Coordinates of N, CA and C in Angstrom, one line a residue:
X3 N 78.8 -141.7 29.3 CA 79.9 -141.0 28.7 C 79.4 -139.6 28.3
X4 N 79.8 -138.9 28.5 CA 79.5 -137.3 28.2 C 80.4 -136.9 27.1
X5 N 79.5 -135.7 27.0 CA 80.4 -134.6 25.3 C 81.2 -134.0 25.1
X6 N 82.2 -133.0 25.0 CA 82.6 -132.5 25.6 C 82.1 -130.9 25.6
X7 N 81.0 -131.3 24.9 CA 80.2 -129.6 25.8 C 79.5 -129.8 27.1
X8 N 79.2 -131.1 27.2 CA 78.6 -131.3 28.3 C 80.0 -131.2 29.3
X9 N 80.8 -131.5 29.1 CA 81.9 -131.3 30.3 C 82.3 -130.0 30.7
X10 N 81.9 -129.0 28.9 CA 82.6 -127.8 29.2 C 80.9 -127.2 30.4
X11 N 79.9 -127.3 29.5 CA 79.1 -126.5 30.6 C 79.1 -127.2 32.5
X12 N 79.2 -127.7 32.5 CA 79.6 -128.6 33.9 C 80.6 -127.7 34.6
X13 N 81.5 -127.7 33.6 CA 82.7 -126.8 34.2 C 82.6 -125.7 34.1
X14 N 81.5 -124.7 34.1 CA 81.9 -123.5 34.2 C 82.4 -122.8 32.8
X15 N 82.3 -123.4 31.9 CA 83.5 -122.5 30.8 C 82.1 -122.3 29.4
X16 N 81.8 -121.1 29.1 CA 81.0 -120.7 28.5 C 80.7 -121.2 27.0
X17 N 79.8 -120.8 26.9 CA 79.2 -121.1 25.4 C 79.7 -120.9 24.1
X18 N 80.0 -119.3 24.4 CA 80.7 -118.8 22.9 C 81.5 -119.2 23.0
X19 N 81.8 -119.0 21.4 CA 83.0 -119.7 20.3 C 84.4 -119.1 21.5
X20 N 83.9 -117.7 21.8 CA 85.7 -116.9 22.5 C 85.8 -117.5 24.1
X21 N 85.0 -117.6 24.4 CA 85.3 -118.0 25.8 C 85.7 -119.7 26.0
X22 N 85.1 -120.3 24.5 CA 85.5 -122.1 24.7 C 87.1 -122.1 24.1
X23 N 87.2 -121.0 23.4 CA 88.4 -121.0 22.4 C 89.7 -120.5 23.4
X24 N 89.2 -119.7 24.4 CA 89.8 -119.1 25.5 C 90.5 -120.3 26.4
X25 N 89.3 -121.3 26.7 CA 89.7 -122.3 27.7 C 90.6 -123.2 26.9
X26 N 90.6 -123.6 25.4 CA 91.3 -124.7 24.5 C 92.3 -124.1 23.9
X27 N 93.1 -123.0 24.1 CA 93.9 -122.0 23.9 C 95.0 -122.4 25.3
X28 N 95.1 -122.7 26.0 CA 96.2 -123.2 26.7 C 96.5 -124.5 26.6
X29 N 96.1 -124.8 25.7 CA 96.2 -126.5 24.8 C 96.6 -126.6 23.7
X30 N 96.7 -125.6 23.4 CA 97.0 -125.6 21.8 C 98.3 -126.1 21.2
X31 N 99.7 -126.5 22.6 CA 100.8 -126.1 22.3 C 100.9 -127.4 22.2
X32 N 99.8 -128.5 22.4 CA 99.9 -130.4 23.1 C 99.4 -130.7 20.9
X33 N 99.8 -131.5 20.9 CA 99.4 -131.6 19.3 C 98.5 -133.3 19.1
X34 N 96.8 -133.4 18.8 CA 95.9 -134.2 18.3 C 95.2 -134.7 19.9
X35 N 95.2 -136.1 20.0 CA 95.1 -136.6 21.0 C 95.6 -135.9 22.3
X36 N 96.8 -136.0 22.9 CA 97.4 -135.5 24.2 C 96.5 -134.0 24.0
X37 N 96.3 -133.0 23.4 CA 95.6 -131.9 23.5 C 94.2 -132.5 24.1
X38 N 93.3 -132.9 23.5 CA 92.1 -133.5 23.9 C 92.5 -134.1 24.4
X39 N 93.4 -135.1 25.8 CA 93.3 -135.7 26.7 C 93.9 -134.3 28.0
X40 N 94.5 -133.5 27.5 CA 94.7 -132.7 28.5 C 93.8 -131.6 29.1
X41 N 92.5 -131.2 27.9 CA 91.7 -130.7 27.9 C 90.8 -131.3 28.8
X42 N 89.9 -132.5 28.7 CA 89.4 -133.3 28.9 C 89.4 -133.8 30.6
X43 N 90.8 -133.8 30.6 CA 91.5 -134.4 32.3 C 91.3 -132.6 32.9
X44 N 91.6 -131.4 32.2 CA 91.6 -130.1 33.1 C 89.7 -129.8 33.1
X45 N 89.1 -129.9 31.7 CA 87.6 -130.1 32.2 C 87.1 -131.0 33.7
X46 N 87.7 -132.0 33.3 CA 87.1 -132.9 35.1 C 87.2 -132.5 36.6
X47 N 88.5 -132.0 36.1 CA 89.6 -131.3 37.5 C 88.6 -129.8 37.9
X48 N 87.9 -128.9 37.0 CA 87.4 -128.4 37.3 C 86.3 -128.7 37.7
X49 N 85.3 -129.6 36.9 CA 83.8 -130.3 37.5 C 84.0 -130.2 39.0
X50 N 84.9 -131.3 39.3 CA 85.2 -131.8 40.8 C 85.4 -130.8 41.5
X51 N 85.9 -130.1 41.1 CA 86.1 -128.5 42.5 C 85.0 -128.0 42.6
X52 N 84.4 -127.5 41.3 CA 82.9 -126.9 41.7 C 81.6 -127.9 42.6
X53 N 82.0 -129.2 41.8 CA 81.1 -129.8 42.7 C 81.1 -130.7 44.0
X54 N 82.8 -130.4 44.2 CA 82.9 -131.0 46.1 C 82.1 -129.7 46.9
X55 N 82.1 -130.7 47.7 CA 81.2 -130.1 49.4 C 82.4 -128.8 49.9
X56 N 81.3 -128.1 49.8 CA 82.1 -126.4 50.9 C 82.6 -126.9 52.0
X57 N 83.8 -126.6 52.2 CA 84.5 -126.8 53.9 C 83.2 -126.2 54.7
X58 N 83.1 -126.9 56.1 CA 81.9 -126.4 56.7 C 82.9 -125.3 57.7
X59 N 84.1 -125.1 57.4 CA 84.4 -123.9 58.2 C 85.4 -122.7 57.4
X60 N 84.9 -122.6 56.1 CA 85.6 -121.7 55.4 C 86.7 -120.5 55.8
X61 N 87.0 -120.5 54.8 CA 88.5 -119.5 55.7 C 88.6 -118.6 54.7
X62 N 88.8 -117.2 54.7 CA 89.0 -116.1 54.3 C 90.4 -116.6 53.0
X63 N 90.7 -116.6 52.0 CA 92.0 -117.0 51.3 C 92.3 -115.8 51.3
X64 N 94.2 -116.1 51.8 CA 95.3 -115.2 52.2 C 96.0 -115.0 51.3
X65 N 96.1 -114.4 50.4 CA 97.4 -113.9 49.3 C 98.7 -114.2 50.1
X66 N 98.7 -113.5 51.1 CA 99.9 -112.8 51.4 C 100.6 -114.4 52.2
X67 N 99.7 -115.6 52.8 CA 100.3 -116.5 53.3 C 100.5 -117.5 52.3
X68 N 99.9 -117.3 51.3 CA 100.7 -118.5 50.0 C 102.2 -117.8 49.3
X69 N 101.9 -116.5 49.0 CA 103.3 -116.1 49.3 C 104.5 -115.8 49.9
X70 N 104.0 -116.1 50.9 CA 105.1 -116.5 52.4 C 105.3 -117.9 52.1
X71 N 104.8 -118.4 51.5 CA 105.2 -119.9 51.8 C 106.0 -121.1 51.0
X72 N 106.5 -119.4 49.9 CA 107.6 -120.0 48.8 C 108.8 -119.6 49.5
X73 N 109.8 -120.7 48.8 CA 110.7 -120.4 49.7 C 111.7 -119.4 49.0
X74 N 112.5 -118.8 49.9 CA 113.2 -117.7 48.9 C 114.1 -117.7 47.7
X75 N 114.6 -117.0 46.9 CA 115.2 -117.6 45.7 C 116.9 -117.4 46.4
X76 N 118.1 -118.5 45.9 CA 119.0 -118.2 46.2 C 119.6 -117.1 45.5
X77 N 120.7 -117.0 45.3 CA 121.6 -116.2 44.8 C 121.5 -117.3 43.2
X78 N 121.8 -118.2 43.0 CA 122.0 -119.2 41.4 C 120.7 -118.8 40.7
X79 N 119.8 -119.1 41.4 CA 118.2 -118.6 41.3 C 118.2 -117.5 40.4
X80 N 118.2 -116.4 41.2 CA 117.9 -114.8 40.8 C 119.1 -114.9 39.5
X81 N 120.3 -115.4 39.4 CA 121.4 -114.8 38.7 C 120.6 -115.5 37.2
X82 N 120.0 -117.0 37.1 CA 119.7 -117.4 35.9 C 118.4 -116.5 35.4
X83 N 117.6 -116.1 36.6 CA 116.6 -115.4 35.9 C 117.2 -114.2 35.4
X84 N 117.9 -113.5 35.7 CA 119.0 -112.4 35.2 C 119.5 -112.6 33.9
X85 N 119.5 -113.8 33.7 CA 120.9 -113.9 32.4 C 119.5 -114.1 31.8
X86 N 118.6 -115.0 32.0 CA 117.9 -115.4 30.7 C 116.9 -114.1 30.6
X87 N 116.7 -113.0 31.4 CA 116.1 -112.0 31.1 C 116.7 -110.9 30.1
X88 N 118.0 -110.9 30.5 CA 119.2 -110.6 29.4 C 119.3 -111.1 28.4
X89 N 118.9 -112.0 28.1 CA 118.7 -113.3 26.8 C 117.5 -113.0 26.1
X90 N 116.6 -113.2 26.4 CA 115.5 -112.3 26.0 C 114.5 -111.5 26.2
X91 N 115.6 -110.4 26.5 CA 114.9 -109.1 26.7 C 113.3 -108.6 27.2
X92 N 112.7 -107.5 26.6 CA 111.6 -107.5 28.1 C 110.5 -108.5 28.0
X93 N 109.8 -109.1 27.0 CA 109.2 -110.2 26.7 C 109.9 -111.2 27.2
X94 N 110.6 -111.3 28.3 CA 111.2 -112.9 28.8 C 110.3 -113.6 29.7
X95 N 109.5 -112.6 30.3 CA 108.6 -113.8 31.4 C 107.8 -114.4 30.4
X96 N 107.1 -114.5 29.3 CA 106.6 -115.0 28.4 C 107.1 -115.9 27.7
X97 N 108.2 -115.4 27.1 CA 108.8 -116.7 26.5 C 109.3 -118.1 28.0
X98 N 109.7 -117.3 29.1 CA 110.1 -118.4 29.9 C 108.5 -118.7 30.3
X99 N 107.5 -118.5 30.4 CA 106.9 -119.2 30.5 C 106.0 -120.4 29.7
X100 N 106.3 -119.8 28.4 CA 105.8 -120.6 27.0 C 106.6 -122.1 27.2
X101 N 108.3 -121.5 27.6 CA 109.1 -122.7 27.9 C 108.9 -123.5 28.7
X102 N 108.1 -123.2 29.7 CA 107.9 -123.8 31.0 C 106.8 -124.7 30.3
X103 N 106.1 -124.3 29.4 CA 104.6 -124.7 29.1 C 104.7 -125.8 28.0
X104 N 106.8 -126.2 27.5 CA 106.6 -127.1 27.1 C 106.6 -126.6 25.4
X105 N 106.7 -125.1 25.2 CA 106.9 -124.4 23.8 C 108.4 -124.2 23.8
X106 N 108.6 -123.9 22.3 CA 110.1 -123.3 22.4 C 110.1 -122.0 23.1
X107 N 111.6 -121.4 23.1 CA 112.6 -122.0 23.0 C 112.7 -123.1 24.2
X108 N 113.5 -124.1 23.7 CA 113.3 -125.4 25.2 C 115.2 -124.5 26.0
X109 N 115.3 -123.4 26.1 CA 116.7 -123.1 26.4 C 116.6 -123.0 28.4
X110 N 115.4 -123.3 28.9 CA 115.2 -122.8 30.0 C 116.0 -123.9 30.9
X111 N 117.2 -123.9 31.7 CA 117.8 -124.9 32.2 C 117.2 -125.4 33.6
X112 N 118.0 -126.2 34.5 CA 117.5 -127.1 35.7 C 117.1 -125.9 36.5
X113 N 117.9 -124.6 36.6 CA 117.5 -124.2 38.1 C 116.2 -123.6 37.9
X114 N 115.9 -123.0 36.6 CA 114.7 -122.4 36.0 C 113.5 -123.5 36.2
X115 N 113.9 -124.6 35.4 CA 113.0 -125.9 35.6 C 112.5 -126.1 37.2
X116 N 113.7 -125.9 38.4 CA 113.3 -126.1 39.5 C 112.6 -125.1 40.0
X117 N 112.6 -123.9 39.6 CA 111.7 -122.8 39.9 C 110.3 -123.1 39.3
X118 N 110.2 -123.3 38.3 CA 108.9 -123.4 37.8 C 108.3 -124.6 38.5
X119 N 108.6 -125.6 39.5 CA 108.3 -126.7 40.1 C 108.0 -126.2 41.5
X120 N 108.6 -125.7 41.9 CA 108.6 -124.9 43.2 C 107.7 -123.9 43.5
X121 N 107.9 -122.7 42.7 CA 107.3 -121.5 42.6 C 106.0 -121.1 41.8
X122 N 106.0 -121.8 40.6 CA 104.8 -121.4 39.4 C 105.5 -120.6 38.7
X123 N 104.1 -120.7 37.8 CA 103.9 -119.8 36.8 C 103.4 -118.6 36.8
X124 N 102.3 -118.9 38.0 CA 101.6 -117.6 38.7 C 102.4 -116.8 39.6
X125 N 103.6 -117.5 40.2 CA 104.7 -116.9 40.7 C 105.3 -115.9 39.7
X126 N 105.8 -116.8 38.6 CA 107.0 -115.6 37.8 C 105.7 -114.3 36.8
X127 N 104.4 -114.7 37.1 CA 104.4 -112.9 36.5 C 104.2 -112.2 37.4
X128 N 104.4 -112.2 38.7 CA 104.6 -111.0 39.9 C 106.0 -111.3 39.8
X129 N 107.0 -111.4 39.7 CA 108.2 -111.2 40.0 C 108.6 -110.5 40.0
X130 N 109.7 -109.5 40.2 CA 110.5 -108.6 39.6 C 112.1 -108.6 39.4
X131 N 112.5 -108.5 38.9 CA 114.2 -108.7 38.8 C 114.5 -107.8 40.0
X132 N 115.4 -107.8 40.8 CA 116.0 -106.8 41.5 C 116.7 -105.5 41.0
X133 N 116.7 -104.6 41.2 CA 117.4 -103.1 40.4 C 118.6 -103.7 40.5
X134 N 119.5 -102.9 39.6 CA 121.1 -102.9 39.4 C 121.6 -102.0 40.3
X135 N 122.7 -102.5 40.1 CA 123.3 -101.8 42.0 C 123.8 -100.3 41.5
X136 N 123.3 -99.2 42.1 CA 124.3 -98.0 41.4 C 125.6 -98.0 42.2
X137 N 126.1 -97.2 41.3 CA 127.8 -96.9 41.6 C 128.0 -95.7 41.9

């Protein structure tokens, strides 16, 4: 059974106090137990990446083909991200993402929910709203 410094150095995630506080800082919002099991289960998930075997025929990683490979947003789509960016103002990809992360406000509804299931999180901070139409 290991420590969980020993997990953190394993994993790549540094010594100091800011850089360990850095990785247990996206945990913070899970409260006693479930935090230290979610920690714990993302420590391992990392071990294991760094220490599986290199593909023996590596491939260049394409930005631009993982982003082709979401699918477009509808019209219901863009209009909730619209209203809840309306809702709160220019700090909304934050709060919608805090929501996504399981923080308040819990106001983020199904189609939002199905975006964040589909698309990410790492999706909605490249996003852009589309400009308003002039007249």
């Amino acid at each position: 059974m290991s420590t969980i410094g020993d997990l953190e150095r394993r994993a790549g995630i540094g010594a100091s106090p800011a850089e360990r506080t850095a990785f247990w800082g996206q945990f913070h919002h899970l409260e006693g137990e479930a935090c230290l099991n979610a920690g714990v289960a993302e420590l391992r998930r990392l071990i294991a990446q760094r220490e599986a075997r290199p593909d023996p025929s590596p491939k260049p990683p394409d930005v631009r083909r993982s982003r082709e490979a979401l699918p477009p947003l509808t019209l219901e789509q863009e209009a909730a991200l619209q209203a809840y960016a309306a809702r709160h103002g220019r700090r909304w990809r934050s709060i919608l993402n805090n929501a996504w992360m399981g923080g308040p406000p819990h106001d983020d509804g199904g189609l939002l929910r199905g975006l964040r299931n589909s698309h990410g999180p790492t999706w909605l901070q490249s996003y852009r709203l589309p400009k308003p139409v002039k007249r």
